């Protein structure tokens, strides 16, 4: 009944995203997933959904409530994890970095194109040798006259192979500060090679990036990015969206498995009539309900300006863990067919593994929560 508590506007967002997914994404996504290609043909329809930019209300942002933003993320993941990741990287990370850390001039310059999806963004923080400890990032920024010069390497950068604009996090050689630099796609010295052989979210493309003497004008450094804490602020603002996306995966798996066990029989009765199957369904539904309550609570606290980074981490940690259990249970209820792409749960099974690890691993989220509980940082 939680859906009934959505406002008319929030329900309209849900219905728009759901209809787009049913009409345009679901029919084609398994093929793209299998070929490990990104469905570029979806971008125009995506742009018309009015969800890019989330809560941003100026420069073309749709000004969604936190609940509406969350429901949009949930519906995308309920359909497919790859498009959900594309959206999370472009809207939740790249666009929000410009929105949170840009000056008014920088926001006016880049946000309208990003919100219209005319400018696709990427967010380059992770490095080959610095994932969870991105705070120790080694990519360097050096000032040379009227330019910043960037050198280094990034790994796992979503959308980087085709992005128009990449937010690159680098350390200012002179001050040691971590900053965010806007690097247009195709800038000389920038090389993005797709990572192949990935078993989850196969229709979203990540790249290994090499930056060698990449030059951008001075005003391409976002003025509000002065330390790693600013990167952490962007990540914390995006984490509730990841929690909603995990919920979307779990709902999808539950719905698919429920339909399956209702239609198939064994030992002379529907699978749904066996006690153990009902126990599995009841457990899945309880997990989903708990996840949803947490999401709604975080959304309402965000609307009231009261969400802390540790709360966002707790929601991401809890929901990714729960979704992983729900999706695995759904796969099991579908027997061998659960392993086939055409039955759709297998895709969610491997996609949720990605959710479990990205934007801060499960352990990293628990350390953020643990630091808040105890006052002791266990990171170093
Ligand atoms: C599909 C995909 C998409 C991605 N998209 C992007 C993107 O668009 N932009 C971007 O910047 N990055 C992206 N990433 C990177 C992602 O955020 C990192 O993979 C993640 O932060 C983990 O880093 P790592 O892979 O280097 O693992 P590691 O940091 O090496 O972690 C390995 C293990 O060690 C554990 N660990 C690490 N430190 C500690 C500690 N202090 N205490 C206890 N355990 C610890 C981890 O929890 C994990 O279990 C993406 C990754 C994937 C797989």
mmCIF file of N, CA, C and O in Angstrom, residues 252-303:
data_model
loop_
_atom_site.group_PDB
_atom_site.id
_atom_site.type_symbol
_atom_site.label_atom_id
_atom_site.label_comp_id
_atom_site.label_asym_id
_atom_site.label_seq_id
_atom_site.Cartn_x
_atom_site.Cartn_y
_atom_site.Cartn_z
ATOM 1 N N UNK A 252 11.320 -6.718 -9.037
ATOM 2 C CA UNK A 252 11.259 -7.401 -10.335
ATOM 3 C C UNK A 252 11.385 -8.907 -10.138
ATOM 4 O O UNK A 252 10.592 -9.693 -10.668
ATOM 5 N N UNK A 253 12.382 -9.308 -9.359
ATOM 6 C CA UNK A 253 12.632 -10.741 -9.168
ATOM 7 C C UNK A 253 11.456 -11.409 -8.478
ATOM 8 O O UNK A 253 11.024 -12.509 -8.852
ATOM 9 N N UNK A 254 10.913 -10.738 -7.468
ATOM 10 C CA UNK A 254 9.752 -11.286 -6.746
ATOM 11 C C UNK A 254 8.562 -11.453 -7.696
ATOM 12 O O UNK A 254 7.907 -12.506 -7.708
ATOM 13 N N UNK A 255 8.288 -10.427 -8.469
ATOM 14 C CA UNK A 255 7.126 -10.484 -9.368
ATOM 15 C C UNK A 255 7.277 -11.606 -10.402
ATOM 16 O O UNK A 255 6.331 -12.346 -10.684
ATOM 17 N N UNK A 256 8.474 -11.717 -10.945
ATOM 18 C CA UNK A 256 8.703 -12.740 -11.975
ATOM 19 C C UNK A 256 8.572 -14.133 -11.352
ATOM 20 O O UNK A 256 7.920 -15.024 -11.896
ATOM 21 N N UNK A 257 9.178 -14.312 -10.177
ATOM 22 C CA UNK A 257 9.138 -15.630 -9.524
ATOM 23 C C UNK A 257 7.716 -15.976 -9.090
ATOM 24 O O UNK A 257 7.270 -17.120 -9.220
ATOM 25 N N UNK A 258 6.983 -14.993 -8.576
ATOM 26 C CA UNK A 258 5.603 -15.250 -8.136
ATOM 27 C C UNK A 258 4.747 -15.712 -9.316
ATOM 28 O O UNK A 258 3.977 -16.670 -9.223
ATOM 29 N N UNK A 259 4.900 -15.039 -10.448
ATOM 30 C CA UNK A 259 4.145 -15.420 -11.633
ATOM 31 C C UNK A 259 4.534 -16.845 -12.061
ATOM 32 O O UNK A 259 3.687 -17.660 -12.414
ATOM 33 N N UNK A 260 5.810 -17.150 -11.965
ATOM 34 C CA UNK A 260 6.303 -18.471 -12.383
ATOM 35 C C UNK A 260 5.731 -19.581 -11.494
ATOM 36 O O UNK A 260 5.205 -20.574 -11.991
ATOM 37 N N UNK A 261 5.817 -19.404 -10.179
ATOM 38 C CA UNK A 261 5.359 -20.484 -9.287
ATOM 39 C C UNK A 261 3.832 -20.611 -9.295
ATOM 40 O O UNK A 261 3.281 -21.643 -8.902
ATOM 41 N N UNK A 262 3.159 -19.560 -9.758
ATOM 42 C CA UNK A 262 1.701 -19.648 -9.873
ATOM 43 C C UNK A 262 1.296 -20.461 -11.102
ATOM 44 O O UNK A 262 0.206 -21.028 -11.148
ATOM 45 N N UNK A 263 2.172 -20.502 -12.083
ATOM 46 C CA UNK A 263 1.807 -21.140 -13.347
ATOM 47 C C UNK A 263 2.382 -22.525 -13.547
ATOM 48 O O UNK A 263 2.025 -23.209 -14.505
ATOM 49 N N UNK A 264 3.267 -22.968 -12.674
ATOM 50 C CA UNK A 264 3.916 -24.273 -12.880
ATOM 51 C C UNK A 264 3.553 -25.209 -11.723
ATOM 52 O O UNK A 264 3.439 -24.766 -10.576
ATOM 53 N N UNK A 265 3.392 -26.490 -12.055
ATOM 54 C CA UNK A 265 3.044 -27.464 -11.011
ATOM 55 C C UNK A 265 4.178 -28.457 -10.798
ATOM 56 O O UNK A 265 4.968 -28.727 -11.701
ATOM 57 N N UNK A 266 4.237 -28.990 -9.569
ATOM 58 C CA UNK A 266 5.098 -30.150 -9.310
ATOM 59 C C UNK A 266 4.429 -30.978 -8.215
ATOM 60 O O UNK A 266 3.718 -30.433 -7.355
ATOM 61 N N UNK A 267 4.622 -32.278 -8.267
ATOM 62 C CA UNK A 267 3.964 -33.198 -7.329
ATOM 63 C C UNK A 267 2.454 -32.965 -7.294
ATOM 64 O O UNK A 267 1.825 -32.983 -6.235
ATOM 65 N N UNK A 268 1.878 -32.652 -8.463
ATOM 66 C CA UNK A 268 0.425 -32.577 -8.583
ATOM 67 C C UNK A 268 -0.229 -31.324 -8.040
ATOM 68 O O UNK A 268 -1.444 -31.275 -7.884
ATOM 69 N N UNK A 269 0.530 -30.323 -7.748
ATOM 70 C CA UNK A 269 -0.074 -29.056 -7.287
ATOM 71 C C UNK A 269 0.791 -27.874 -7.743
ATOM 72 O O UNK A 269 1.973 -28.059 -8.061
ATOM 73 N N UNK A 270 0.203 -26.682 -7.786
ATOM 74 C CA UNK A 270 1.021 -25.539 -8.207
ATOM 75 C C UNK A 270 2.221 -25.378 -7.280
ATOM 76 O O UNK A 270 2.109 -25.633 -6.073
ATOM 77 N N UNK A 271 3.329 -24.951 -7.852
ATOM 78 C CA UNK A 271 4.499 -24.671 -6.990
ATOM 79 C C UNK A 271 4.097 -23.716 -5.863
ATOM 80 O O UNK A 271 4.539 -23.858 -4.723
ATOM 81 N N UNK A 272 3.224 -22.759 -6.201
ATOM 82 C CA UNK A 272 2.810 -21.759 -5.204
ATOM 83 C C UNK A 272 2.045 -22.386 -4.044
ATOM 84 O O UNK A 272 1.872 -21.741 -2.995
ATOM 85 N N UNK A 273 1.597 -23.611 -4.184
ATOM 86 C CA UNK A 273 0.841 -24.263 -3.112
ATOM 87 C C UNK A 273 1.708 -25.058 -2.156
ATOM 88 O O UNK A 273 1.200 -25.614 -1.177
ATOM 89 N N UNK A 274 3.003 -25.130 -2.406
ATOM 90 C CA UNK A 274 3.893 -25.856 -1.493
ATOM 91 C C UNK A 274 4.296 -24.945 -0.328
ATOM 92 O O UNK A 274 4.571 -23.755 -0.515
ATOM 93 N N UNK A 275 4.357 -25.532 0.847
ATOM 94 C CA UNK A 275 4.658 -24.721 2.042
ATOM 95 C C UNK A 275 5.995 -23.990 1.935
ATOM 96 O O UNK A 275 6.104 -22.816 2.266
ATOM 97 N N UNK A 276 7.026 -24.709 1.462
ATOM 98 C CA UNK A 276 8.353 -24.074 1.418
ATOM 99 C C UNK A 276 8.379 -22.910 0.429
ATOM 100 O O UNK A 276 9.049 -21.896 0.656
ATOM 101 N N UNK A 277 7.632 -23.088 -0.675
ATOM 102 C CA UNK A 277 7.591 -21.995 -1.664
ATOM 103 C C UNK A 277 6.887 -20.780 -1.051
ATOM 104 O O UNK A 277 7.309 -19.632 -1.223
ATOM 105 N N UNK A 278 5.831 -21.027 -0.313
ATOM 106 C CA UNK A 278 5.125 -19.902 0.320
ATOM 107 C C UNK A 278 6.012 -19.213 1.363
ATOM 108 O O UNK A 278 5.986 -17.990 1.508
ATOM 109 N N UNK A 279 6.794 -20.031 2.062
ATOM 110 C CA UNK A 279 7.724 -19.415 3.041
ATOM 111 C C UNK A 279 8.713 -18.506 2.317
ATOM 112 O O UNK A 279 9.019 -17.405 2.764
ATOM 113 N N UNK A 280 9.205 -18.990 1.156
ATOM 114 C CA UNK A 280 10.158 -18.177 0.386
ATOM 115 C C UNK A 280 9.491 -16.884 -0.080
ATOM 116 O O UNK A 280 10.075 -15.794 0.025
ATOM 117 N N UNK A 281 8.261 -16.987 -0.582
ATOM 118 C CA UNK A 281 7.561 -15.782 -1.053
ATOM 119 C C UNK A 281 7.323 -14.807 0.105
ATOM 120 O O UNK A 281 7.493 -13.589 -0.042
ATOM 121 N N UNK A 282 6.924 -15.346 1.251
ATOM 122 C CA UNK A 282 6.653 -14.482 2.409
ATOM 123 C C UNK A 282 7.923 -13.760 2.850
ATOM 124 O O UNK A 282 7.903 -12.549 3.157
ATOM 125 N N UNK A 283 9.048 -14.475 2.840
ATOM 126 C CA UNK A 283 10.321 -13.855 3.244
ATOM 127 C C UNK A 283 10.709 -12.755 2.263
ATOM 128 O O UNK A 283 11.137 -11.666 2.664
ATOM 129 N N UNK A 284 10.530 -13.060 0.961
ATOM 130 C CA UNK A 284 10.877 -12.053 -0.059
ATOM 131 C C UNK A 284 10.020 -10.797 0.110
ATOM 132 O O UNK A 284 10.514 -9.668 0.061
ATOM 133 N N UNK A 285 8.733 -11.010 0.328
ATOM 134 C CA UNK A 285 7.841 -9.848 0.441
ATOM 135 C C UNK A 285 8.168 -9.022 1.695
ATOM 136 O O UNK A 285 8.137 -7.789 1.673
ATOM 137 N N UNK A 286 8.515 -9.725 2.782
ATOM 138 C CA UNK A 286 8.884 -9.004 4.006
ATOM 139 C C UNK A 286 10.152 -8.176 3.771
ATOM 140 O O UNK A 286 10.259 -7.022 4.215
ATOM 141 N N UNK A 287 11.106 -8.756 3.050
ATOM 142 C CA UNK A 287 12.359 -8.020 2.766
ATOM 143 C C UNK A 287 12.055 -6.786 1.908
ATOM 144 O O UNK A 287 12.560 -5.691 2.163
ATOM 145 N N UNK A 288 11.219 -6.990 0.894
ATOM 146 C CA UNK A 288 10.897 -5.884 -0.017
ATOM 147 C C UNK A 288 10.179 -4.762 0.737
ATOM 148 O O UNK A 288 10.466 -3.573 0.550
ATOM 149 N N UNK A 289 9.268 -5.146 1.609
ATOM 150 C CA UNK A 289 8.523 -4.135 2.368
ATOM 151 C C UNK A 289 9.463 -3.338 3.275
ATOM 152 O O UNK A 289 9.376 -2.115 3.379
ATOM 153 N N UNK A 290 10.396 -4.045 3.906
ATOM 154 C CA UNK A 290 11.366 -3.362 4.774
ATOM 155 C C UNK A 290 12.234 -2.404 3.966
ATOM 156 O O UNK A 290 12.503 -1.264 4.395
ATOM 157 N N UNK A 291 12.663 -2.880 2.792
ATOM 158 C CA UNK A 291 13.493 -2.025 1.929
ATOM 159 C C UNK A 291 12.733 -0.763 1.545
ATOM 160 O O UNK A 291 13.267 0.342 1.549
ATOM 161 N N UNK A 292 11.474 -0.957 1.193
ATOM 162 C CA UNK A 292 10.674 0.180 0.732
ATOM 163 C C UNK A 292 10.455 1.192 1.866
ATOM 164 O O UNK A 292 10.518 2.403 1.654
ATOM 165 N N UNK A 293 10.203 0.678 3.071
ATOM 166 C CA UNK A 293 10.005 1.582 4.208
ATOM 167 C C UNK A 293 11.255 2.420 4.459
ATOM 168 O O UNK A 293 11.172 3.626 4.727
ATOM 169 N N UNK A 294 12.406 1.778 4.344
ATOM 170 C CA UNK A 294 13.664 2.501 4.541
ATOM 171 C C UNK A 294 13.824 3.591 3.468
ATOM 172 O O UNK A 294 14.209 4.724 3.769
ATOM 173 N N UNK A 295 13.497 3.238 2.229
ATOM 174 C CA UNK A 295 13.607 4.212 1.135
ATOM 175 C C UNK A 295 12.691 5.411 1.358
ATOM 176 O O UNK A 295 13.091 6.568 1.175
ATOM 177 N N UNK A 296 11.471 5.124 1.756
ATOM 178 C CA UNK A 296 10.502 6.209 1.955
ATOM 179 C C UNK A 296 10.961 7.107 3.105
ATOM 180 O O UNK A 296 10.892 8.338 3.024
ATOM 181 N N UNK A 297 11.475 6.483 4.150
ATOM 182 C CA UNK A 297 11.935 7.262 5.299
ATOM 183 C C UNK A 297 13.111 8.172 4.910
ATOM 184 O O UNK A 297 13.150 9.349 5.260
ATOM 185 N N UNK A 298 14.060 7.618 4.156
ATOM 186 C CA UNK A 298 15.207 8.419 3.713
ATOM 187 C C UNK A 298 14.719 9.562 2.815
ATOM 188 O O UNK A 298 15.183 10.702 2.925
ATOM 189 N N UNK A 299 13.766 9.242 1.933
ATOM 190 C CA UNK A 299 13.253 10.277 1.029
ATOM 191 C C UNK A 299 12.620 11.404 1.843
ATOM 192 O O UNK A 299 12.849 12.591 1.568
ATOM 193 N N UNK A 300 11.847 11.036 2.838
ATOM 194 C CA UNK A 300 11.166 12.072 3.624
ATOM 195 C C UNK A 300 12.159 12.879 4.465
ATOM 196 O O UNK A 300 12.012 14.097 4.623
ATOM 197 N N UNK A 301 13.187 12.201 4.982
ATOM 198 C CA UNK A 301 14.220 12.936 5.729
ATOM 199 C C UNK A 301 14.999 13.856 4.789
ATOM 200 O O UNK A 301 15.382 14.971 5.157
ATOM 201 N N UNK A 302 15.227 13.391 3.544
ATOM 202 C CA UNK A 302 15.929 14.228 2.570
ATOM 203 C C UNK A 302 15.087 15.465 2.256
ATOM 204 O O UNK A 302 15.603 16.581 2.181
ATOM 205 N N UNK A 303 13.784 15.261 2.096
ATOM 206 C CA UNK A 303 12.895 16.396 1.811
ATOM 207 C C UNK A 303 12.956 17.409 2.952
ATOM 208 O O UNK A 303 12.830 18.616 2.732
#
